[in-house]
Coordinates of C-alpha atoms in Angstrom, one line a residue:
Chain Q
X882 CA 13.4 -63.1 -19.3
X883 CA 10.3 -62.3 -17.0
X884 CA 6.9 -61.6 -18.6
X885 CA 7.2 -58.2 -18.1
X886 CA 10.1 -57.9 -20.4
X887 CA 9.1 -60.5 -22.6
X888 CA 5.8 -58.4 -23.3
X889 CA 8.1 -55.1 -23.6
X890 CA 10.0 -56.9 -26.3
X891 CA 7.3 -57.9 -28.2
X892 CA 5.2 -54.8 -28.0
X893 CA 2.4 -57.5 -27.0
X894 CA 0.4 -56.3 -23.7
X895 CA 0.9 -59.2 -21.0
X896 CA -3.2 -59.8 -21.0
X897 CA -2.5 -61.0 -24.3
X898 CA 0.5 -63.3 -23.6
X899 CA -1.3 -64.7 -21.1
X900 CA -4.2 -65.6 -23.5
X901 CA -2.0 -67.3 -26.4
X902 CA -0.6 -69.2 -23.4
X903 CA -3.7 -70.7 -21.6
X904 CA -5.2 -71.4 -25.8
X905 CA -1.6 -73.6 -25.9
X906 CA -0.3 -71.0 -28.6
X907 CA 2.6 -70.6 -26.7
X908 CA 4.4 -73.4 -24.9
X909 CA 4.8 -72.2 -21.0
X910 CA 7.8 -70.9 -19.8
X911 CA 10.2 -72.4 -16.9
X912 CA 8.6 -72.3 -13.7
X913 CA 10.8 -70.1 -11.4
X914 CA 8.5 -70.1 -8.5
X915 CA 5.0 -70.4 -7.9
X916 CA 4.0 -67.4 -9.3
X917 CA 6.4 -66.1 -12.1
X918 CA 8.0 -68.0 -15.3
X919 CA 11.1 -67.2 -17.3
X920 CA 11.1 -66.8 -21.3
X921 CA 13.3 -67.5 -23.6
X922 CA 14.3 -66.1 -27.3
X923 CA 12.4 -69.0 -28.7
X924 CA 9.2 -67.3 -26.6
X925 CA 9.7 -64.0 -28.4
X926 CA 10.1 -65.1 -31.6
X927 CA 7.1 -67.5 -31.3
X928 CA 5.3 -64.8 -30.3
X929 CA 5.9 -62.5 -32.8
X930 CA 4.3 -65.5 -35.6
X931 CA 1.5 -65.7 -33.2
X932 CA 0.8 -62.0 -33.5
X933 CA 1.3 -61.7 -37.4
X934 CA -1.2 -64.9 -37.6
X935 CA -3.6 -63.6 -35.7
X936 CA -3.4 -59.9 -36.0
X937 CA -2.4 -59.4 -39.4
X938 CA -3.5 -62.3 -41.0
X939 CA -7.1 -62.3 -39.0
X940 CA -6.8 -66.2 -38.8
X941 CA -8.7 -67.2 -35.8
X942 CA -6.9 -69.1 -32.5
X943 CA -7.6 -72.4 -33.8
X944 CA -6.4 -71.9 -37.1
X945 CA -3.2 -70.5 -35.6
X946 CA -3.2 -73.8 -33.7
X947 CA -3.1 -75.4 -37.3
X948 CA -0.4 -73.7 -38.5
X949 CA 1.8 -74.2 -35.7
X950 CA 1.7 -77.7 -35.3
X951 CA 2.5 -78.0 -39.1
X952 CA 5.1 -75.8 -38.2
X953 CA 6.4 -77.6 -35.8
X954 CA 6.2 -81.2 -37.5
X955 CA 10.1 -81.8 -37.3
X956 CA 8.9 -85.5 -39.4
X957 CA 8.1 -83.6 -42.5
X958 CA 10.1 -82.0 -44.7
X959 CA 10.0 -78.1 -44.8
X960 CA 9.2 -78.0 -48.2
X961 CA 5.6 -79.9 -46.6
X962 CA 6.0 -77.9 -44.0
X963 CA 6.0 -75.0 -45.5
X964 CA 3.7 -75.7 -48.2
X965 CA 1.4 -77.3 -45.3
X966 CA 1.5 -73.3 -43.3
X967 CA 0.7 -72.2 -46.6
X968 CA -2.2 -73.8 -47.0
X969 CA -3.8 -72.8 -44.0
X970 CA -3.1 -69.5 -44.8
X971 CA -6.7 -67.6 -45.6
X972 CA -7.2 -66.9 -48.9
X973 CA -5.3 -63.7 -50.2
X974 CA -6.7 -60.5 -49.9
X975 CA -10.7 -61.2 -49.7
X976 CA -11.9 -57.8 -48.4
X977 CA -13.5 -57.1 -45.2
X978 CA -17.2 -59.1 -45.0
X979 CA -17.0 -60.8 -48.5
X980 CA -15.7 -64.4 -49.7
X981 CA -16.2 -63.3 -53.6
X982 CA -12.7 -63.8 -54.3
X983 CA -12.4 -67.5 -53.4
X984 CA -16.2 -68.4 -54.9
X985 CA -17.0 -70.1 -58.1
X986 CA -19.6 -69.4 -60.6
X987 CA -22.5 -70.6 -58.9
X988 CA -22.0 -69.9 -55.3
X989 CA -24.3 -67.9 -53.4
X990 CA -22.5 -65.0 -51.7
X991 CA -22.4 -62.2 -53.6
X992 CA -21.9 -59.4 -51.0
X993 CA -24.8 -57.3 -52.7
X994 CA -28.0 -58.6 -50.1
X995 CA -29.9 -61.0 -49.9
X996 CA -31.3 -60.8 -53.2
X997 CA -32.1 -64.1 -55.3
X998 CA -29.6 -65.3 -57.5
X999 CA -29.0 -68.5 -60.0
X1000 CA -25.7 -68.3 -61.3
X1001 CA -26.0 -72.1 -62.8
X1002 CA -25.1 -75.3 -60.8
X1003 CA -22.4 -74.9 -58.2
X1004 CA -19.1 -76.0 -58.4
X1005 CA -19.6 -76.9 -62.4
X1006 CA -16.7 -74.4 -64.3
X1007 CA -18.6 -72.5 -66.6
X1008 CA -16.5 -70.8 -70.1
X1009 CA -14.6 -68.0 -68.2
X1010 CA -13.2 -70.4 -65.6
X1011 CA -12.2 -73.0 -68.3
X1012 CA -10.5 -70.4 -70.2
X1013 CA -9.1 -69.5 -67.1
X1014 CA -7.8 -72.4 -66.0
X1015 CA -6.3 -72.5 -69.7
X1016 CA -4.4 -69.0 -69.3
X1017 CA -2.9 -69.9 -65.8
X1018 CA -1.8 -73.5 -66.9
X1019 CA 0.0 -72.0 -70.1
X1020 CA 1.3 -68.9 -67.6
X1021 CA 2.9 -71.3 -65.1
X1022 CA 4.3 -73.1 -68.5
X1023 CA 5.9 -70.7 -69.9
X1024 CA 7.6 -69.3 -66.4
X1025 CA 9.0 -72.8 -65.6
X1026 CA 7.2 -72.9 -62.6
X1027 CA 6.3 -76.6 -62.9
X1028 CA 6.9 -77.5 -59.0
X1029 CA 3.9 -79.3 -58.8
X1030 CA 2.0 -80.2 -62.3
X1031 CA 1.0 -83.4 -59.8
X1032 CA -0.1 -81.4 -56.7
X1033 CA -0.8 -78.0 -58.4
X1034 CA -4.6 -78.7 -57.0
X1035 CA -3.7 -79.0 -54.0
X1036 CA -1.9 -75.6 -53.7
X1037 CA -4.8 -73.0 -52.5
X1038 CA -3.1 -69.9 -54.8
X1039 CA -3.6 -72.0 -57.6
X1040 CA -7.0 -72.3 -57.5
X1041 CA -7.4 -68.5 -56.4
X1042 CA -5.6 -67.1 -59.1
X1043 CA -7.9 -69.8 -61.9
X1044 CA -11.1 -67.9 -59.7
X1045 CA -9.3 -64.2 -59.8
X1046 CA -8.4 -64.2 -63.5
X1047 CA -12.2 -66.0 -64.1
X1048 CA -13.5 -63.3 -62.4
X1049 CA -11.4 -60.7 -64.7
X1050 CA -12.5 -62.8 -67.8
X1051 CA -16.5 -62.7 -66.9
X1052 CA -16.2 -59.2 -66.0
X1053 CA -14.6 -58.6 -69.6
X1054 CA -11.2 -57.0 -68.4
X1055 CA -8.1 -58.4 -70.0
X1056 CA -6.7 -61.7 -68.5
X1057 CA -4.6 -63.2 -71.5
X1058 CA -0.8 -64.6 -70.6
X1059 CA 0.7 -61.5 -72.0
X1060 CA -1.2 -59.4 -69.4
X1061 CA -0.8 -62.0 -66.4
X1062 CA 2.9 -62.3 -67.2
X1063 CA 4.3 -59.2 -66.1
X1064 CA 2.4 -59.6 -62.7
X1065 CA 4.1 -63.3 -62.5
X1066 CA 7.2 -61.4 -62.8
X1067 CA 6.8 -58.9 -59.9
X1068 CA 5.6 -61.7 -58.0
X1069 CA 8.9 -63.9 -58.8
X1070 CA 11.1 -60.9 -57.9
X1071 CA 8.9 -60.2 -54.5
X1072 CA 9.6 -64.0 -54.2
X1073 CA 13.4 -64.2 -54.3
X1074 CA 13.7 -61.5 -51.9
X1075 CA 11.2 -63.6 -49.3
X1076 CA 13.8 -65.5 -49.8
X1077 CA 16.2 -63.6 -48.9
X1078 CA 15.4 -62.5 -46.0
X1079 CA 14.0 -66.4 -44.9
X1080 CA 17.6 -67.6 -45.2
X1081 CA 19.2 -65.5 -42.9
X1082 CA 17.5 -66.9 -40.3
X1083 CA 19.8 -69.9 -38.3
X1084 CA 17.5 -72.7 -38.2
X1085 CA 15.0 -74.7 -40.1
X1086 CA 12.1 -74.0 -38.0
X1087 CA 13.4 -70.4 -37.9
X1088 CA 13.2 -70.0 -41.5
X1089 CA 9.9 -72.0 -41.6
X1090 CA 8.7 -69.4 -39.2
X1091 CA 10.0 -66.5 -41.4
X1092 CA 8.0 -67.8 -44.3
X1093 CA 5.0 -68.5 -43.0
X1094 CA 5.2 -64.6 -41.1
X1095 CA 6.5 -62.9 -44.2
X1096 CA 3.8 -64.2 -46.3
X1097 CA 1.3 -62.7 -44.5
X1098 CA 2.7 -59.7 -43.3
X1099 CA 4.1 -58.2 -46.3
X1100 CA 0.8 -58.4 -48.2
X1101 CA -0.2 -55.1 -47.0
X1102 CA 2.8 -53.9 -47.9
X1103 CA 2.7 -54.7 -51.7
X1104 CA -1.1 -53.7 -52.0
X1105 CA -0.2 -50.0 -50.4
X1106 CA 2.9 -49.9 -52.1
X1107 CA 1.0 -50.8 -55.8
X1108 CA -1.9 -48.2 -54.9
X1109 CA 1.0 -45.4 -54.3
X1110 CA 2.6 -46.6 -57.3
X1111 CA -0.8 -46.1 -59.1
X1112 CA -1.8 -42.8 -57.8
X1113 CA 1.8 -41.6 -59.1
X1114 CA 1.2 -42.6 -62.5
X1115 CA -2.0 -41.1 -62.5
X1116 CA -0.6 -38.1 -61.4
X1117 CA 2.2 -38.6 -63.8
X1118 CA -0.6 -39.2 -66.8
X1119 CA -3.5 -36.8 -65.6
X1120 CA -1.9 -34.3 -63.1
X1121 CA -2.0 -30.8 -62.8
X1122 CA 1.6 -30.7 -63.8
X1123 CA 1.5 -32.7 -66.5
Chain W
X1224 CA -29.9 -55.0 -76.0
X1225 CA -32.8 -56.3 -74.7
X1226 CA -31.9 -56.8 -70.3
X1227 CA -31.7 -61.0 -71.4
X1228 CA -28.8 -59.9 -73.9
X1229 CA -27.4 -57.5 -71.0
X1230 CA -27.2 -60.4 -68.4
X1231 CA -26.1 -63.1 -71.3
X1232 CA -23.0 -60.6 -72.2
X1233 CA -22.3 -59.8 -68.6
X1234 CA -22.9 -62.9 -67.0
X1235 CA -25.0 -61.2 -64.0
X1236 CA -28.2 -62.6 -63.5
X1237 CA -31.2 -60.7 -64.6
X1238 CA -32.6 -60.0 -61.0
X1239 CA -29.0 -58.6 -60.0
X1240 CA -29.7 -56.5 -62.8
X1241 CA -32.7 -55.2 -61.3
X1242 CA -31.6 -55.0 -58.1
X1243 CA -28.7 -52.3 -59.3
X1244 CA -31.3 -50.9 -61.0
X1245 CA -33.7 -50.4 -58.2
X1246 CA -30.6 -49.1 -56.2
X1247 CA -29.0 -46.4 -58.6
X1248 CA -26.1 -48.2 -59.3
X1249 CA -27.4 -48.6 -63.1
X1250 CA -28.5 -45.9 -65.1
X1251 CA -32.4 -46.9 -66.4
X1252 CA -32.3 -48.2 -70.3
X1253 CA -34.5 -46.6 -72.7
X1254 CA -38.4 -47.2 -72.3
X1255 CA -39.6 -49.5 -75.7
X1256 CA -42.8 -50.4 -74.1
X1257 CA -44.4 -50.4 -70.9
X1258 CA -42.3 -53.6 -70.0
X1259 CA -39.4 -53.3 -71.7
X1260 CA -36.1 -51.6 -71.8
X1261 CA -33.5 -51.2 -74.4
X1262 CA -29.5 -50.9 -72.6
X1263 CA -26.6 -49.8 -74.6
X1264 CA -22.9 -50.5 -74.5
X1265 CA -22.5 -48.4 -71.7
X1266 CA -25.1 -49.9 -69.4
X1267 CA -22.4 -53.0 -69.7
X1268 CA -19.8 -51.4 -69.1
X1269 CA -20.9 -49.8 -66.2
X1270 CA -22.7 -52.8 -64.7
X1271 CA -18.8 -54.6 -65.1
X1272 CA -17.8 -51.9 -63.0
X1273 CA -20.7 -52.5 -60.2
X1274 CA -20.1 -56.3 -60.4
X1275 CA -16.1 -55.4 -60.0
X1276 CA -16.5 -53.1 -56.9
X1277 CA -18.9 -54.9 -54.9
X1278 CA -18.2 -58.7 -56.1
X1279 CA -14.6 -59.1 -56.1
X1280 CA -14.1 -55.7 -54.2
X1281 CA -16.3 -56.8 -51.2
X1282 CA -18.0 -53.0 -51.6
X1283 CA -21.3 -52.2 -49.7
X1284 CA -23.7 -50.9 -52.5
X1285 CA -23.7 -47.6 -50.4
X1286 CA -20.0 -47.6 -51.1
X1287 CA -20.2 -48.5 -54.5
X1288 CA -22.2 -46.1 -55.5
X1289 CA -20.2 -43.4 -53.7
X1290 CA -17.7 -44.1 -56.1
X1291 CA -19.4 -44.2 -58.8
X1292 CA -20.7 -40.7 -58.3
X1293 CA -17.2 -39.7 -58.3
X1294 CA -16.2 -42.0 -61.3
X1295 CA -19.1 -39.6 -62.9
X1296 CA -18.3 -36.1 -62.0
X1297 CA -17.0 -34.5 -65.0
X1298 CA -16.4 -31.4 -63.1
X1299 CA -13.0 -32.9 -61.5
X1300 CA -9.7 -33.8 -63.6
X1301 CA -9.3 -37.1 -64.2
X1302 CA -6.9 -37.3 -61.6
X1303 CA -8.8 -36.1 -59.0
X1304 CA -11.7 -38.6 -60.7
X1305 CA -9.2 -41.1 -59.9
X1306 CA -8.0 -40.3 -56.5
X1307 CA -11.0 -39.6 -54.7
X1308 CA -12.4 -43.4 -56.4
X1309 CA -9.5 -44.8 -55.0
X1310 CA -9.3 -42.9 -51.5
X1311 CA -13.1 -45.1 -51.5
X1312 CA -12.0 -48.4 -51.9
X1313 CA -11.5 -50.5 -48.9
X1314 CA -7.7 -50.5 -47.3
X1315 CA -5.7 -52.8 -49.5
X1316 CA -6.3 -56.7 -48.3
X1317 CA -7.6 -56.6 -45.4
X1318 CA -8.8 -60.5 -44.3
X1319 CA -11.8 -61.0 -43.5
X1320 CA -13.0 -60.2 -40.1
X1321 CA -10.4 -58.3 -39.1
X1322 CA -9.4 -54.3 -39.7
X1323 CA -6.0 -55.3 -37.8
X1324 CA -4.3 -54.2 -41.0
X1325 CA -5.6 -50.4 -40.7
X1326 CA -5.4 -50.0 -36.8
X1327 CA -3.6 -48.1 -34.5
X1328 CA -1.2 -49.1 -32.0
X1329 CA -4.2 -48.6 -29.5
X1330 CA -7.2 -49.7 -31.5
X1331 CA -9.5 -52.1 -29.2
X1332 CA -10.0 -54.6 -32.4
X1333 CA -7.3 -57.3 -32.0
X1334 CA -9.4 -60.5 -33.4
X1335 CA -7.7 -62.9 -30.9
X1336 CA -11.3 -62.4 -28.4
X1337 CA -12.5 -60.1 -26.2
X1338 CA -9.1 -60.4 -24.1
X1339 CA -8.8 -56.9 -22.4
X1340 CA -5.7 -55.6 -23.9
X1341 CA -4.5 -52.0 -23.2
X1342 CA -1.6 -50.4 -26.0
X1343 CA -1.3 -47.3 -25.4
X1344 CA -3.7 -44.3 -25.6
X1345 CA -5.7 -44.5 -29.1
X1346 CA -4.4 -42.6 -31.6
X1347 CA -1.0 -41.4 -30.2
X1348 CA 1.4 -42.8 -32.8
X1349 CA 4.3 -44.8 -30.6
X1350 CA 8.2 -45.7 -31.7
X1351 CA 7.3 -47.7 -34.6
X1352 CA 4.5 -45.8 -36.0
X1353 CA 7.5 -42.8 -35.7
X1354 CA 9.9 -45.4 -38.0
X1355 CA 7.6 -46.8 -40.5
X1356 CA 6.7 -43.0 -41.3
X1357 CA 10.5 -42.0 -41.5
X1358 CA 10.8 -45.5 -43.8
X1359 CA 8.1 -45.0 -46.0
X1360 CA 8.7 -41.2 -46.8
X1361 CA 12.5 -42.2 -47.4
X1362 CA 11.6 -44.8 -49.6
X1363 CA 9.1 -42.5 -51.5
X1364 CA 12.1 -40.0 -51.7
X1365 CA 14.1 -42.1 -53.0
X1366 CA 11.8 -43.5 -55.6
X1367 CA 11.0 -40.1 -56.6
X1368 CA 7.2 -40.6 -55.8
X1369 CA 7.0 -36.9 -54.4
X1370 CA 3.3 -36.8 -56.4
X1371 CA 1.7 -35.4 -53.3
X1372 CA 4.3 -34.4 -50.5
X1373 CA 1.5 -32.0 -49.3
X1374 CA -1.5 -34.5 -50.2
X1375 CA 0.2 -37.7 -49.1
X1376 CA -1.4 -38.2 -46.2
X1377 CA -5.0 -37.6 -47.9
X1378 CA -4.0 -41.1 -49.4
X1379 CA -5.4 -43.5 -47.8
X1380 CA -2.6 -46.0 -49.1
X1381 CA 0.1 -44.2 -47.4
X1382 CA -1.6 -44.4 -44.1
X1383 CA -2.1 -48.5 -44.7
X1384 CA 1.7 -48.3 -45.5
X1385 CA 3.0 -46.9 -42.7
X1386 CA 0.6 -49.3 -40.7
X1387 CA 1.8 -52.6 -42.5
X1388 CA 5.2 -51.3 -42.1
X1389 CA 4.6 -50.5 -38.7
X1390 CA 3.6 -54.1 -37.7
X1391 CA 6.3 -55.6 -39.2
X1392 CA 8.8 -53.0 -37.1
X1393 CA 6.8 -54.1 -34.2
X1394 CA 6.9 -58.1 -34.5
X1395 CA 10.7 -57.9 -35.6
X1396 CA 10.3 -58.3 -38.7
X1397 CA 12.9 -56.5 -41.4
X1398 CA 11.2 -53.0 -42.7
X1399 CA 14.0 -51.0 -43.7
X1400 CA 14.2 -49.0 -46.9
X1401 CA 16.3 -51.6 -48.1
X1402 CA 14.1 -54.8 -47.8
X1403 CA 11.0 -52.2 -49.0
X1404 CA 12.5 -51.2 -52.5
X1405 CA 12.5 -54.5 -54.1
X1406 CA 8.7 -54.3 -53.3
X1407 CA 8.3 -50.6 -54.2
X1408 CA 10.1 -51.4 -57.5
X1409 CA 7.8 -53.9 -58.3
X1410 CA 4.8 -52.5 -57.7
X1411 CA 5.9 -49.6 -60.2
X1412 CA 6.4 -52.5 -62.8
X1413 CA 2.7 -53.1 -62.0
X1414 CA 1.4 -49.9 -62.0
X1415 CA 3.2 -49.4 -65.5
X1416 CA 0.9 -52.6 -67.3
X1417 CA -1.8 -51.4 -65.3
X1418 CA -1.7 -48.0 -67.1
X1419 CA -1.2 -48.9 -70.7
X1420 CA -4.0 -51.4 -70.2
X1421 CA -6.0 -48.1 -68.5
X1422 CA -5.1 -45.9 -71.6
X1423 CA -6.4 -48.7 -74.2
X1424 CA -9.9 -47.4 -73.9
X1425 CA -10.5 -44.2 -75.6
X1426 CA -12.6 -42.2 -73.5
X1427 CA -11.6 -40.6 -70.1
X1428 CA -14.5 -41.9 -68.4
X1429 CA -14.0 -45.2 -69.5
X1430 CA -10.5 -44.4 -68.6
X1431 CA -11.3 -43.7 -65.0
X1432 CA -13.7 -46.7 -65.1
X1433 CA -11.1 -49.3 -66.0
X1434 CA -8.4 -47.6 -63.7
X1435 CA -10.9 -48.5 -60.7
X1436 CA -11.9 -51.6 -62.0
X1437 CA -8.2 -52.9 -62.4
X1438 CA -7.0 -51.9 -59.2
X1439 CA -9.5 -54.4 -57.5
X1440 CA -9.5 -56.9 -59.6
X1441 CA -5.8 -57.7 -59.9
X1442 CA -4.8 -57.5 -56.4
X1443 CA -6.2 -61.4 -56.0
X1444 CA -4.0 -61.9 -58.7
X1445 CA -1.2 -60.3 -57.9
X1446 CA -1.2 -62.2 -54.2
X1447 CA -1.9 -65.7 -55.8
X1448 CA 0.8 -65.1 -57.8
X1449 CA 3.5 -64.3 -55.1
X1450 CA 2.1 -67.2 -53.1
X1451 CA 2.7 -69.5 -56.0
X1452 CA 6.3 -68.0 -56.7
X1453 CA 6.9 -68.6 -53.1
X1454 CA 5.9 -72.2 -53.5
X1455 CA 8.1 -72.4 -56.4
X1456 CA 10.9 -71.0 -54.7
X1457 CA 10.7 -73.4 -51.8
X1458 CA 10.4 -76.4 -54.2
X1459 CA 13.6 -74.9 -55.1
X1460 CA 15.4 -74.5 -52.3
X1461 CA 14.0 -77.6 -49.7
X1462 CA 12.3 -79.5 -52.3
X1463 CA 12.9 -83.6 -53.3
X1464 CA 14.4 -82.6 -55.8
X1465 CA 17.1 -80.6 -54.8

């Protein structure tokens, strides 16, 4: 396909296309003549990552880069592979302007100004994130999930959820296993049907691809969908017609 | 408590404490002497709350204090108390620098550089906007969330929806009713913990507190948690050992 159609396929302007192909985001297409290329399928689906990367998961071009080439690295597994995307993947859910969801006890961005703060020595785990560290390890114990007891800190959500459920502890919400576990187990059903709809794609780079997309693009999704899901019950507990 | 007790039991440092203070987002202690002040269980409570909405919630103290005015105003239902605290808190997970999650099919902020792009007139919902909104009020049909068929779109999470939904329709990605129950369904599940742990404090306005409080401080844990389950999953399905 010519650019044209390529771009009317994708729903991304040509401007754009043009960009993720001078940055090397997308590999060129066959020269027809000296001024117009052809595209194939692979083009439009490797667009399509390169748009959720960027656009939906705000990653920058370079780190796009990143994850591509892991995604392309046909001499690792695509367990590594995958688990490679993955951790290039920015953190979940930090809001707009603010890093607090990835920091530890005595880091210095606290989103509230510039205003002095001494939160103790950084990067020593104070009570909450030992206890933390505690809950999680017994959590992902009693789920089974043991894929990685070796390499569990080296998986970036592993690490986020010991600094989320810290951050619950310190703040004096519940955090205990009993609470966490139903949340595991939304997240393991969310998780089969990822995989689900990763394996009906053909290939192993396709389904690589898939991953790597879904992971970031159905975020939004679940947040909106647990907000609604929230508002009803409130309505449900608190309404008018209740 | 003396403020040293307040910041010992909170673990916010005593010139954050002040800093609220100074800014409204604290109520004053009671006077003892001309340099000291005496704070009560609710002056912790409260400043959980702050720490909640503008640490881990990445909340401008403007914005924070916006909702706590709301949180406040005993002249609403609880419901409304609720809503309008939510319908404040940033769109669900947006990364940071980027509002790609919330935009428009023609909004000018793409994150990928100041590439002129052009998509449309602003604002003029296009063929997928049309489908994720026939999607999402299907699947809110069918799920019997009809809480606010006149007020829905005051909810800011049904825009974000139909937005998230919308990129995925966009990039190719599956969005049917179909592929979105199994995350509607478990987001219920959620919403269900999160509301017995909501009705475990005994006043409404702690009620409407906690409520606010939970809904950002889970959603870190509720993504690190699907990003883990995915890890697990893959170990499962491409990993050595299988």
């Amino acid at each position: 396909m010519r650019l044209a159609e390529l771009s009317e396929r994708s729903g991304v302007p040509t401007a754009t296309i043009k960009f993720y192909l001078r940055e090397g985001l997308l590999p060129p297409g066959e020269r027809v003549n000296a001024r117009q290329s052809r595209y194939e399928e692979d083009h439009l689906r490797r667009l399509r990552l390169v748009r959720a990367l960027i656009q939906v998961g705000g990653m920058s071009v370079a780190t796009a880069r990143e994850v591509l080439t892991v995604v392309d690295d046909d001499s690792r597994s695509p367990h590594q592979r995958f688990g490679a995307a993955h951790s290039l993947l920015p953190p979940s859910a930090g809001p707009p302007g603010t890093s607090a969801r990835a920091e530890g006890p005595g880091s210095a961005t606290h989103g509230d100004g510039a205003e002095g703060e001494d939160e103790g020595e950084p990067g020593e785990p104070g009570p909450h994130e030992r206890t933390a560290r505690e809950s999680v390890d017994a959590l992902l114990t009693q789920l089974g999930w043991d894929f990685s007891r070796r390499l569990r800190h080296h998986v970036p959500a592993y690490t986020s959820l010991i600094n989320a459920v810290a951050a619950l502890s310190r703040l004096g919400y519940p955090c205990d296993i009993e609470r966490l576990l139903p949340y595991a187990r939304a997240a393991a059903q969310i998780a089969e049907t990822d995989t689900e709809t990763i394996a009906a794609y053909d290939t192993l780079s396709e389904q690589v691809e898939a991953a790597v997309a879904c992971t970031v693009l159905y975020e939004p999704v679940l947040l909106s969908l647990r907000r609604l899901a929230q508002t009803e019950e409130s309505n449900h507990r608190f309404g008018e017609g209740s």
